[in-house]
PDB file of C-alpha atoms in Angstrom:
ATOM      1  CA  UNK W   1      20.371-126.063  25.900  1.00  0.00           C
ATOM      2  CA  UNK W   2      17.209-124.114  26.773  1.00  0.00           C
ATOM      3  CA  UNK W   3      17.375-124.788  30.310  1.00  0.00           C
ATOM      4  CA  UNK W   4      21.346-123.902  30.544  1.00  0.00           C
ATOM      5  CA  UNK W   5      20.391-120.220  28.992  1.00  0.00           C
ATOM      6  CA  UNK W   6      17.489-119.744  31.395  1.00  0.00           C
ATOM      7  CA  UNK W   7      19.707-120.870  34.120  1.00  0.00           C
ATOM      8  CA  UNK W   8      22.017-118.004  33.224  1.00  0.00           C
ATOM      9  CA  UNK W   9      22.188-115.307  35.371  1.00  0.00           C
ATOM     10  CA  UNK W  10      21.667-111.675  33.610  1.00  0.00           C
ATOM     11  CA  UNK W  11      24.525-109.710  33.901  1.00  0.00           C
ATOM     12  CA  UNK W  12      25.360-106.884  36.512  1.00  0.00           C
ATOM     13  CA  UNK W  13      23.550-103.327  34.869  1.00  0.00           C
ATOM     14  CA  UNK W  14      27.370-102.362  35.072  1.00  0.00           C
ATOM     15  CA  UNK W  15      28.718-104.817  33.056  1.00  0.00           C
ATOM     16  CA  UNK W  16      26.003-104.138  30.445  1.00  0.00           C
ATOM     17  CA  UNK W  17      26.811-100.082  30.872  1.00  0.00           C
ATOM     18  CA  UNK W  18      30.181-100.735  30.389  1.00  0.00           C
ATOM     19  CA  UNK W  19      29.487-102.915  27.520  1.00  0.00           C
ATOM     20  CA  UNK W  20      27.617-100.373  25.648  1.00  0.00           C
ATOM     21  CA  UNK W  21      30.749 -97.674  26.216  1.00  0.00           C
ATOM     22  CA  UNK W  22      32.603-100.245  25.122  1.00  0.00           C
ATOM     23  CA  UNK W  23      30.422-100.205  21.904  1.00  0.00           C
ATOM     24  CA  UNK W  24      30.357 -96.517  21.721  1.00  0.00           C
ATOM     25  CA  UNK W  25      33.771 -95.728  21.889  1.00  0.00           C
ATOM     26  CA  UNK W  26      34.540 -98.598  19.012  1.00  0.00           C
ATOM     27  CA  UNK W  27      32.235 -96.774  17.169  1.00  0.00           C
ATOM     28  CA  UNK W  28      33.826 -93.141  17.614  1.00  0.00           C
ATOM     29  CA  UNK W  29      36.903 -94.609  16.783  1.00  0.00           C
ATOM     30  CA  UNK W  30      35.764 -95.960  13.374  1.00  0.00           C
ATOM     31  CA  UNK W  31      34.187 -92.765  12.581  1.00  0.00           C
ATOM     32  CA  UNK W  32      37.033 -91.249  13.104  1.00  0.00           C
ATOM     33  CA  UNK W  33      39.127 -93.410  11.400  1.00  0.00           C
ATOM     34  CA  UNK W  34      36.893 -92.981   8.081  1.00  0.00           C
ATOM     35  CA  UNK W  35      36.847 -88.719   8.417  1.00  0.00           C
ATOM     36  CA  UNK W  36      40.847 -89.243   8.571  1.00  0.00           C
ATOM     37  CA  UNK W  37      40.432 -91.693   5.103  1.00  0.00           C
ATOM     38  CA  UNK W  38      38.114 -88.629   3.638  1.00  0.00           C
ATOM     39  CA  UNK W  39      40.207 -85.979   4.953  1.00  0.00           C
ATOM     40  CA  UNK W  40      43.341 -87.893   3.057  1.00  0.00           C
ATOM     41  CA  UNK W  41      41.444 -88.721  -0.104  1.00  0.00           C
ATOM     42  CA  UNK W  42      40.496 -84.428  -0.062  1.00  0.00           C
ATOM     43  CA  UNK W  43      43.579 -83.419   0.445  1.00  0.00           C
ATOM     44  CA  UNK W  44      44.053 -84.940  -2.806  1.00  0.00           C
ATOM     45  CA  UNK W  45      40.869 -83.829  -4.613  1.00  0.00           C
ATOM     46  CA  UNK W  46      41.290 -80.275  -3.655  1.00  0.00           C
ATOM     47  CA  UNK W  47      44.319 -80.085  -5.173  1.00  0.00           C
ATOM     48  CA  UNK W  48      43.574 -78.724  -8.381  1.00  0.00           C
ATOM     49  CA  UNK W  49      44.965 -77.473 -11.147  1.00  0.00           C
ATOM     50  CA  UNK W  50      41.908 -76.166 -13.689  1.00  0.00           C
ATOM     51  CA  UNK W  51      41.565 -76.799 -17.265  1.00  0.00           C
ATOM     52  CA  UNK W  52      40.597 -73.046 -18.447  1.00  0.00           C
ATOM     53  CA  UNK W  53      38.771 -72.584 -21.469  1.00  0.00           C
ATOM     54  CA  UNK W  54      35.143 -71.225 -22.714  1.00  0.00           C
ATOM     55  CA  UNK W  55      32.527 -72.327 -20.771  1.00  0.00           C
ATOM     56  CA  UNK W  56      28.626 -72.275 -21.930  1.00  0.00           C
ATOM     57  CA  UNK W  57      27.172 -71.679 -18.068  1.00  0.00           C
ATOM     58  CA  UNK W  58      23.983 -72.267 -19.627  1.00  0.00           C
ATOM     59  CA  UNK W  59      24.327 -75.173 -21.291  1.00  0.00           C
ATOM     60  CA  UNK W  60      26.202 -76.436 -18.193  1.00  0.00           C
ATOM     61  CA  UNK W  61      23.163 -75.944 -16.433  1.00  0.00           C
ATOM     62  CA  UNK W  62      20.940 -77.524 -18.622  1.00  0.00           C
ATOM     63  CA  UNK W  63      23.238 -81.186 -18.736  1.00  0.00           C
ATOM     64  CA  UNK W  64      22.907 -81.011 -15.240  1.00  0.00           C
ATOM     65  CA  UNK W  65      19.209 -80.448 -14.283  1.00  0.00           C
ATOM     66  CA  UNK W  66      18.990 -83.251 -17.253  1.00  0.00           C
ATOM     67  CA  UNK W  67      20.981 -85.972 -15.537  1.00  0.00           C
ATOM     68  CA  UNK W  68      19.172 -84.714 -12.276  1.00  0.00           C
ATOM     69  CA  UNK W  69      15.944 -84.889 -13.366  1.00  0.00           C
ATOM     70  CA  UNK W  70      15.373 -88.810 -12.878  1.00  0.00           C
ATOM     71  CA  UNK W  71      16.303 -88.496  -9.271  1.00  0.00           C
ATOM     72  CA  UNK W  72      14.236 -85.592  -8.581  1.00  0.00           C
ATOM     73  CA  UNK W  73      10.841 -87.436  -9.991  1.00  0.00           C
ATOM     74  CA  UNK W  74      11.523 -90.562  -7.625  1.00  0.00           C
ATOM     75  CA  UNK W  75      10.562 -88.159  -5.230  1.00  0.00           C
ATOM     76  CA  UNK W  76       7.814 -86.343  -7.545  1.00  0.00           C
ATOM     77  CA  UNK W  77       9.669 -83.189  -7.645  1.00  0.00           C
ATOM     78  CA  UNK W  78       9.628 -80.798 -10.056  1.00  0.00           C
ATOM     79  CA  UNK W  79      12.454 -78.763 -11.357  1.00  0.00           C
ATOM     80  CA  UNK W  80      12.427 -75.587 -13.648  1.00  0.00           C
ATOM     81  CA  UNK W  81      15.228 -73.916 -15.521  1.00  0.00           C
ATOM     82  CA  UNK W  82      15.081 -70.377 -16.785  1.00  0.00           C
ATOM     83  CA  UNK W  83      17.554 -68.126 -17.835  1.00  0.00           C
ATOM     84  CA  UNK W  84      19.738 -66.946 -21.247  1.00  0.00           C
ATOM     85  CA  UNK W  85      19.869 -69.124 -23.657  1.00  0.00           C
ATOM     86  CA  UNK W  86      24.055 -68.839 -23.712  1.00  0.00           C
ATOM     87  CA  UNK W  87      25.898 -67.498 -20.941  1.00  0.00           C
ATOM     88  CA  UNK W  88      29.563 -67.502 -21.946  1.00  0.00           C
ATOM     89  CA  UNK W  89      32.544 -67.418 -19.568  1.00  0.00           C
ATOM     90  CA  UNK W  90      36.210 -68.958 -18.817  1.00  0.00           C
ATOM     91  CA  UNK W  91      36.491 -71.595 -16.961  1.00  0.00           C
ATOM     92  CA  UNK W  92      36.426 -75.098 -15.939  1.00  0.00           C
ATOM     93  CA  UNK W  93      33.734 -76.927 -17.519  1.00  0.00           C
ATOM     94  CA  UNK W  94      33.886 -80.333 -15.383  1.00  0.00           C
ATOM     95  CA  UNK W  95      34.566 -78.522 -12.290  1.00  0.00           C
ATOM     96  CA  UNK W  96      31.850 -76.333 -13.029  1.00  0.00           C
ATOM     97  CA  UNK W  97      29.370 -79.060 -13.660  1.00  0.00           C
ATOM     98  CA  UNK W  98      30.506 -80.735 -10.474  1.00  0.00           C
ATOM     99  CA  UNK W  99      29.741 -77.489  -8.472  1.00  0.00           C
ATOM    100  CA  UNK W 100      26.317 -77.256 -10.269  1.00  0.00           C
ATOM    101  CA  UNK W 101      25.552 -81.026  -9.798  1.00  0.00           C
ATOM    102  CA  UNK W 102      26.381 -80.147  -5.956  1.00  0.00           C
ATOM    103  CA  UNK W 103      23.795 -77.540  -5.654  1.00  0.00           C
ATOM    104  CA  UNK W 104      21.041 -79.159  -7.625  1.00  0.00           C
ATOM    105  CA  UNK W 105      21.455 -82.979  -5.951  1.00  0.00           C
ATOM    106  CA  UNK W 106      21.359 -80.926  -2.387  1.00  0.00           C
ATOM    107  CA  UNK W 107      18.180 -79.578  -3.155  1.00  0.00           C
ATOM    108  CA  UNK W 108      16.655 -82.426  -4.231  1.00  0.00           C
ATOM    109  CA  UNK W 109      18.525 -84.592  -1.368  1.00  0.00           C
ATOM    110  CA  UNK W 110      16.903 -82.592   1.069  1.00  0.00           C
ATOM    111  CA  UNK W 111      13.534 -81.045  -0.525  1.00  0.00           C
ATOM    112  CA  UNK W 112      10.651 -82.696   0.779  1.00  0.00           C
ATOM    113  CA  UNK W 113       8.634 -85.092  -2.137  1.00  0.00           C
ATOM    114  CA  UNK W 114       6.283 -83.226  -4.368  1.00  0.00           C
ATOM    115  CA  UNK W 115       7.796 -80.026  -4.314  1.00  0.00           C
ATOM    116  CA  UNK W 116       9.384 -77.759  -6.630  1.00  0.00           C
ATOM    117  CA  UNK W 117      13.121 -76.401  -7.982  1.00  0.00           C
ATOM    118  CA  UNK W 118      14.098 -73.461  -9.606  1.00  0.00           C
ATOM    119  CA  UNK W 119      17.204 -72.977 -11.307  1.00  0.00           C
ATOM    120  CA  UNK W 120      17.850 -69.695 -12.950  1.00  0.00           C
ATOM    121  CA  UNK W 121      20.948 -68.318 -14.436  1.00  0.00           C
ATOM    122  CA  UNK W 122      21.432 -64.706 -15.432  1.00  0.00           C
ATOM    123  CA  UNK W 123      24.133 -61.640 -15.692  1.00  0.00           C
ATOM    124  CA  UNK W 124      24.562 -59.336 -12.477  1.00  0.00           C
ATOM    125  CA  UNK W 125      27.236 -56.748 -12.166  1.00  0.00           C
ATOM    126  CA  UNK W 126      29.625 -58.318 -14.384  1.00  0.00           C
ATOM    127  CA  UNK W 127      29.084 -61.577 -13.066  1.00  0.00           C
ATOM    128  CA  UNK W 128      27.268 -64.901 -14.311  1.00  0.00           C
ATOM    129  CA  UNK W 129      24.999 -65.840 -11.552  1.00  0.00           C
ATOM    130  CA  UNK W 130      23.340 -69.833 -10.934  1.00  0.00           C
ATOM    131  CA  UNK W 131      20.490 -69.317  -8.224  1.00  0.00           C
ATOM    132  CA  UNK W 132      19.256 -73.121  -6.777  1.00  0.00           C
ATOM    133  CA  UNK W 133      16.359 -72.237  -5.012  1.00  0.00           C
ATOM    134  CA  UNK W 134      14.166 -75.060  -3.425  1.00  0.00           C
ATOM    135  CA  UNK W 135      11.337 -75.643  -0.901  1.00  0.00           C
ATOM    136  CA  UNK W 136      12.796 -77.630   1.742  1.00  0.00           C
ATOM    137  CA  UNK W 137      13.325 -77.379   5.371  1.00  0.00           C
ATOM    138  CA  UNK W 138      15.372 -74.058   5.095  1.00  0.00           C
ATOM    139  CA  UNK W 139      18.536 -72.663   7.144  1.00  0.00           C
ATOM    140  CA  UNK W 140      18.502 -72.378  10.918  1.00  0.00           C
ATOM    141  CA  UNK W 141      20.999 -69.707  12.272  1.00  0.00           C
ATOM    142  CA  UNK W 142      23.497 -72.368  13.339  1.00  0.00           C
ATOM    143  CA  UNK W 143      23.088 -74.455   9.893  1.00  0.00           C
ATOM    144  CA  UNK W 144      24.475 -70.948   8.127  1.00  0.00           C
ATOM    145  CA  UNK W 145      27.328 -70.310  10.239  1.00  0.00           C
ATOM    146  CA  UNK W 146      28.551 -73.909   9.366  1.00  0.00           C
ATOM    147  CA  UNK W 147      27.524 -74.475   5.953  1.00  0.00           C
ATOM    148  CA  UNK W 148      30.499 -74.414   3.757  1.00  0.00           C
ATOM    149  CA  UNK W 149      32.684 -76.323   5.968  1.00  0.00           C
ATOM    150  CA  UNK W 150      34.531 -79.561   5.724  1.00  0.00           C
ATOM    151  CA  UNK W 151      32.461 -82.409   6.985  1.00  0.00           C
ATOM    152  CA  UNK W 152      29.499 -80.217   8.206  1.00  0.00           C
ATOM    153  CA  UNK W 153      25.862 -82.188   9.039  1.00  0.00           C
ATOM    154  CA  UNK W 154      23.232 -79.837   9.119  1.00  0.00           C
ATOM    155  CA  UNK W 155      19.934 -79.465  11.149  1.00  0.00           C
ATOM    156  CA  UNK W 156      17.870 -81.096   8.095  1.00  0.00           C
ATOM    157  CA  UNK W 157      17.837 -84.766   6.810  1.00  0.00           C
ATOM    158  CA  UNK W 158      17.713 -86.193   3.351  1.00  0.00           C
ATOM    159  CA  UNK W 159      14.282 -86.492   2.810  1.00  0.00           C
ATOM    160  CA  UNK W 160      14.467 -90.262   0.938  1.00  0.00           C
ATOM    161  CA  UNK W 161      16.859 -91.812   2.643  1.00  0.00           C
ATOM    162  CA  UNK W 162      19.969 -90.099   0.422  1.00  0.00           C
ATOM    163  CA  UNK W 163      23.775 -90.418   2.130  1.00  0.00           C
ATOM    164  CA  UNK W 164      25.162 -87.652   2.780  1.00  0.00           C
ATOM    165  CA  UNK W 165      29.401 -86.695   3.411  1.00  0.00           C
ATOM    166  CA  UNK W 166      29.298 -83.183   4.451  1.00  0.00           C
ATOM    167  CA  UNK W 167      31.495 -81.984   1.473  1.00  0.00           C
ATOM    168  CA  UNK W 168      29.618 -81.209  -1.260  1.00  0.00           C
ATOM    169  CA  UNK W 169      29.129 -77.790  -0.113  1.00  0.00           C
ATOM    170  CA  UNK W 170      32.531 -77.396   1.099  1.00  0.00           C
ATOM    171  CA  UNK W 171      33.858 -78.598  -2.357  1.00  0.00           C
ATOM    172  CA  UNK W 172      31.511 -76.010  -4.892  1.00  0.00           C
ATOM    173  CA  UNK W 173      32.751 -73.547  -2.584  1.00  0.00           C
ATOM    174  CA  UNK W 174      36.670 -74.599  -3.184  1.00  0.00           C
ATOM    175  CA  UNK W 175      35.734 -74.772  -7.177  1.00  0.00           C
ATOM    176  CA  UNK W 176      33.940 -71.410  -7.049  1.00  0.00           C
ATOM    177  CA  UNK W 177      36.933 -69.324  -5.291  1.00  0.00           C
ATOM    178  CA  UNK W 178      39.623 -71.334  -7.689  1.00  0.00           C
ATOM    179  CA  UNK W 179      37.546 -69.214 -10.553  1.00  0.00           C
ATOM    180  CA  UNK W 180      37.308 -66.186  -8.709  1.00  0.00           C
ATOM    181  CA  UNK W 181      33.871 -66.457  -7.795  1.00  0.00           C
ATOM    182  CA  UNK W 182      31.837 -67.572  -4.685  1.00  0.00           C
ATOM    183  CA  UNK W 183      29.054 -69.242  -3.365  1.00  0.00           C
ATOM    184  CA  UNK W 184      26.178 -68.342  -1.005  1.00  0.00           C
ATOM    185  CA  UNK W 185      23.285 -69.321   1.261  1.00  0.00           C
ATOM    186  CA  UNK W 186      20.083 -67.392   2.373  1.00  0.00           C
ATOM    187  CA  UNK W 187      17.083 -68.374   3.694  1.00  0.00           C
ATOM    188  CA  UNK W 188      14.096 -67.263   5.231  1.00  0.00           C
ATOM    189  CA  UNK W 189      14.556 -69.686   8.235  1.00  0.00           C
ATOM    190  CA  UNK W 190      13.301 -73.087   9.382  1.00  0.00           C
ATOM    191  CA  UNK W 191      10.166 -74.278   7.140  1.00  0.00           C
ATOM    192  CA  UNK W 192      10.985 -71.579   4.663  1.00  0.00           C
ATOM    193  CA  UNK W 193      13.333 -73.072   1.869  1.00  0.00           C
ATOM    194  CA  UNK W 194      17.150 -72.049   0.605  1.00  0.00           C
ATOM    195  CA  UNK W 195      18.366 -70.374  -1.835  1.00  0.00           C
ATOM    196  CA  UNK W 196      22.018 -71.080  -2.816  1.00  0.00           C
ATOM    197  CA  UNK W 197      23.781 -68.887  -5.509  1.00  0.00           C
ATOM    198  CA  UNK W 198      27.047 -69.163  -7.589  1.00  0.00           C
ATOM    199  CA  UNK W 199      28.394 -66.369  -8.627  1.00  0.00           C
ATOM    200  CA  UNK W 200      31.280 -66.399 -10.846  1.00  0.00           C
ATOM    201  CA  UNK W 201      33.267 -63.450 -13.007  1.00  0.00           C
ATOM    202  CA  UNK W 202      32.717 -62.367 -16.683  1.00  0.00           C
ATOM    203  CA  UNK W 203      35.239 -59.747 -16.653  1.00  0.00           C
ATOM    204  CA  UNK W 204      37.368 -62.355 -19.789  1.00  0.00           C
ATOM    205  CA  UNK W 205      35.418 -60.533 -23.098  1.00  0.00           C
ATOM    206  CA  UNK W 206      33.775 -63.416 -24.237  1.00  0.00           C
ATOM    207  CA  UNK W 207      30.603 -62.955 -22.550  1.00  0.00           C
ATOM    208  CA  UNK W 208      27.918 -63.222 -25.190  1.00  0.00           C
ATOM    209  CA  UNK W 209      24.914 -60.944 -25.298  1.00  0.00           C
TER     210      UNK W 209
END
């Protein structure tokens, strides 16, 4: 058996070249097979019909940095809330916590180990702001012209090996304009960490002071 492979001869470089397009195009294919599964399955998700009611913003918050807070000290990070203690609005509560959970797992997805996260809520011109701010790899000019679209990769990679879709973004921003609000991005560049902010309305009377 040994001598029959070594009697083989090795194939023609363009057999092997058009082997590996071969490969490559299979492979484009399949990935774009899967973004047209996603793309069905979002249709779907984004189609949404909210569940209105009062909404504790704060308390949202806190739930969420809770449930985060395991993942973040895998990677010895440390995250800090601040803020009012109640922070009252109408709303969506789960889609609310999804958009938070969206922010905060980004940050740690993509936050370098031992650093730190701040999340800090407060009231600004009538609206009830979330500020995520982290100290990861930051925004390059191209990352913020893309960053709330569907299926966007940006320059940076999840520091511990974390999957990522290129929808959560997308997604908080859907949930944020379904409540009238909105969602941005700033950063001081490459190397000098993100801050992402929800802002969403209080103009419904039940704000408490």
């Amino acid at each position: 058996m040994l001598d029959d492979l070594l009697a083989l001869e090795p194939p023609p470089r363009e057999a092997i070249r058009a082997q590996v397009e071969h490969v490559r195009g299979s492979a484009r294919h399949m990935g774009r097979m899967i973004d047209a599964l996603i793309a069905d399955a979002m249709g779907d998700a984004l189609d949404i019909t909210l569940h209105r009611g009062p909404v504790d913003l704060a308390a949202l918050a806190a739930d969420v940095v809770a449930s985060n807070r395991i993942l973040a000290e895998r990677k010895n990070q440390r995250i800090a809330l601040a803020g009012p203690e109640h922070l009252m609005l109408t709303g969506d509560a789960d889609r609310l916590r999804e958009a938070l959970d969206n922010l905060l797992s980004n940050a740690i997805k993509y936050s370098p180990p031992g650093t730190g996260i701040a999340v800090t809520l407060e009231r600004e011109a009538g609206n009830a702001v979330c500020h995520v701010r982290d100290e990861g790899p930051g925004l390059s000019a191209e990352d913020e012209m893309r960053l709330f679209g569907r299926f966007q990769r940006l320059s940076a990679q999840p520091t511990g090996g974390e999957s990522a879709t290129g929808l959560g973004l997308f997604i908080t921003r859907r949930i944020a304009q379904l409540h009238g609000g909105t969602v941005t991005a700033r950063s001081g560049g490459p190397g000098h960490g993100s801050t992402f902010s929800l802002v969403l309305p209080l103009d419904n009377g039940i704000d408490t002071p």
